mmCIF file of C-alpha atoms in Angstrom:
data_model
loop_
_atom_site.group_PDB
_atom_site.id
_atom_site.type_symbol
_atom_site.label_atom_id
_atom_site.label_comp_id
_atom_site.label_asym_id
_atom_site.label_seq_id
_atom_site.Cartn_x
_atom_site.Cartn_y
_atom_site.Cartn_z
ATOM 1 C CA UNK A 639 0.000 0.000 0.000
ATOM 2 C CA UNK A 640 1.837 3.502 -1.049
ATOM 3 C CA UNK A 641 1.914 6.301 0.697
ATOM 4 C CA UNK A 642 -0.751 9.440 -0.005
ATOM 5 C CA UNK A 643 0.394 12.961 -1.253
ATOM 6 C CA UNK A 644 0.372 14.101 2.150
ATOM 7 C CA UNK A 645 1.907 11.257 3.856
ATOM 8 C CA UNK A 646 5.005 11.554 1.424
ATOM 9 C CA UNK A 647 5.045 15.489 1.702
ATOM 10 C CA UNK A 648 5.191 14.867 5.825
ATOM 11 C CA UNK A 649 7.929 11.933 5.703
ATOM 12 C CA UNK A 650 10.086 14.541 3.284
ATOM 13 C CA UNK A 651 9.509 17.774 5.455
ATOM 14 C CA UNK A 652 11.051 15.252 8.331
ATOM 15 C CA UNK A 653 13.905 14.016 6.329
ATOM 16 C CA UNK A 654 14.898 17.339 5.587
ATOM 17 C CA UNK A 655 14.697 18.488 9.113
ATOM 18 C CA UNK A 656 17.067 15.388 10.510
ATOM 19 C CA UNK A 657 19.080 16.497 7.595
ATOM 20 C CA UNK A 658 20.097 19.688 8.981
ATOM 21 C CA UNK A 659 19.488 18.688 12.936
ATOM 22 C CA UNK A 660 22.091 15.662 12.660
ATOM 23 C CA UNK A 661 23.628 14.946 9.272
ATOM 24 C CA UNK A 662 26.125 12.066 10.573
ATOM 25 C CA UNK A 663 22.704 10.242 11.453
ATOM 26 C CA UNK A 664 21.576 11.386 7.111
ATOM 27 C CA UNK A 665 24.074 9.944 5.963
ATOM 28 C CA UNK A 666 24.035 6.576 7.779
ATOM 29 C CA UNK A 667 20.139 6.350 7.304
ATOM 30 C CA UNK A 668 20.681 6.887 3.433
ATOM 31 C CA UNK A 669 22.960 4.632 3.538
ATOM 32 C CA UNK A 670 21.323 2.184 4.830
ATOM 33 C CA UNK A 671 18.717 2.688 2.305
ATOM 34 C CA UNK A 672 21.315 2.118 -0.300
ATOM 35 C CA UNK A 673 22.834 -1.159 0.892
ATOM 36 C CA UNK A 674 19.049 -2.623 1.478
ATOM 37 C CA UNK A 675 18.329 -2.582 -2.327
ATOM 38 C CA UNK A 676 21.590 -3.951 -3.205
ATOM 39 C CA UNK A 677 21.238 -6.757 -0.488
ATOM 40 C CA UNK A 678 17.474 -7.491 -2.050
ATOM 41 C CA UNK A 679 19.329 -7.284 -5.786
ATOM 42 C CA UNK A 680 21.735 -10.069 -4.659
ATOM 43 C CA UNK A 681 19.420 -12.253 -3.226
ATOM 44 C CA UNK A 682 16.985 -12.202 -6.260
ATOM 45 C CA UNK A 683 20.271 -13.034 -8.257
ATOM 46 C CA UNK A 684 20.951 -15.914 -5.765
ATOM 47 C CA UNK A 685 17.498 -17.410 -5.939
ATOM 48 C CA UNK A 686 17.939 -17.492 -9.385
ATOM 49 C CA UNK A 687 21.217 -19.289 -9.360
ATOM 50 C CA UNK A 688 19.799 -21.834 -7.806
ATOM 51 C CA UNK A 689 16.745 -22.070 -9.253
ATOM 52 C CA UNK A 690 19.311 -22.723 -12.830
ATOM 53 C CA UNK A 691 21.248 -24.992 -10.861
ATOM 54 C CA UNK A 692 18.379 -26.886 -9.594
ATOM 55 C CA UNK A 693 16.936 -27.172 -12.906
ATOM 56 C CA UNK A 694 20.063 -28.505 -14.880
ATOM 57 C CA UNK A 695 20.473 -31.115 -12.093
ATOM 58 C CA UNK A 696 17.196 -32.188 -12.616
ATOM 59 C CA UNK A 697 17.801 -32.316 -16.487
ATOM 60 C CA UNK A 698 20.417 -34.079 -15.738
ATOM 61 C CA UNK A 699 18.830 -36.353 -13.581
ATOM 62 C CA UNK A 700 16.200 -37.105 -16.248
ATOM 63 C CA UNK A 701 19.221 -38.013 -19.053
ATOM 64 C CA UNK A 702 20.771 -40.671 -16.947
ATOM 65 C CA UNK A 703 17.635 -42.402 -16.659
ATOM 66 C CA UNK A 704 16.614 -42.150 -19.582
ATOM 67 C CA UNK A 705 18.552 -45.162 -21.218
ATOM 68 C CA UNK A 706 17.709 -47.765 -18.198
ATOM 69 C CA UNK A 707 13.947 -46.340 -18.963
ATOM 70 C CA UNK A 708 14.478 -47.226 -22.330
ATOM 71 C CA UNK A 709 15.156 -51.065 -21.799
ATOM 72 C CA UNK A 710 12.534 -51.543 -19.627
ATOM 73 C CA UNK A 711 10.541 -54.392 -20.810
ATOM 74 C CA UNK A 712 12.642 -55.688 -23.261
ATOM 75 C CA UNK A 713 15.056 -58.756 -23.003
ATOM 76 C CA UNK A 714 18.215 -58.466 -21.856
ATOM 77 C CA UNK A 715 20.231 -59.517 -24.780
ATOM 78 C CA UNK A 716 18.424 -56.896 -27.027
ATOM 79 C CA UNK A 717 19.549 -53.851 -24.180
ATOM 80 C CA UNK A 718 22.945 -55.167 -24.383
ATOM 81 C CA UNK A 719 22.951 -54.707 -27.833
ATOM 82 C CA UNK A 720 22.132 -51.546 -28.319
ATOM 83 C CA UNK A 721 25.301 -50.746 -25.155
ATOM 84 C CA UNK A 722 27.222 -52.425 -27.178
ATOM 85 C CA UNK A 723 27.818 -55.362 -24.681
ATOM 86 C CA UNK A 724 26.287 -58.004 -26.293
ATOM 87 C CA UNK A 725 27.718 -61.484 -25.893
ATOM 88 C CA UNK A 726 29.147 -63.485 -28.845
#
């Protein structure tokens, strides 16, 4: 929920007055302000990160099966085949 006309008028009026009351405490609340976004930016880029790397290992996951998957149901001697381990 954002803030109305007057509500951001009031907070800016105060702002301004710690400004000039105590500027050492300014500048550590902006900065503050500052390293909040960039915390929130790296965690979105983290979550994402993870999200990829969850994703390929699940890809990859779904590869290795994939051949035994293949076989199922069929005789032995024809799986071995197509590995290339048949017996002669």
């Amino acid at each position: 929920m954002g803030l109305s006309w007057e509500e951001r008028q009031a907070l800016d009026e105060i702002e301004q007055h710690l400004a000039q009351d105590d500027p050492r405490l300014h500048a550590r609340m902006s900065g503050a302000r500052r390293l909040r976004a960039a915390s929130s930016s790296l965690q979105v880029w983290c979550m994402l990160a993870l999200l990829t790397c969850a994703v390929m290992m699940m890809g990859l996951i779904l590869l290795m099966t994939q051949g035994e998957r293949s076989c199922s149901g069929i005789q032995v001697s024809v799986c071995a085949e197509r590995a290339g381990t048949a017996e002669r």
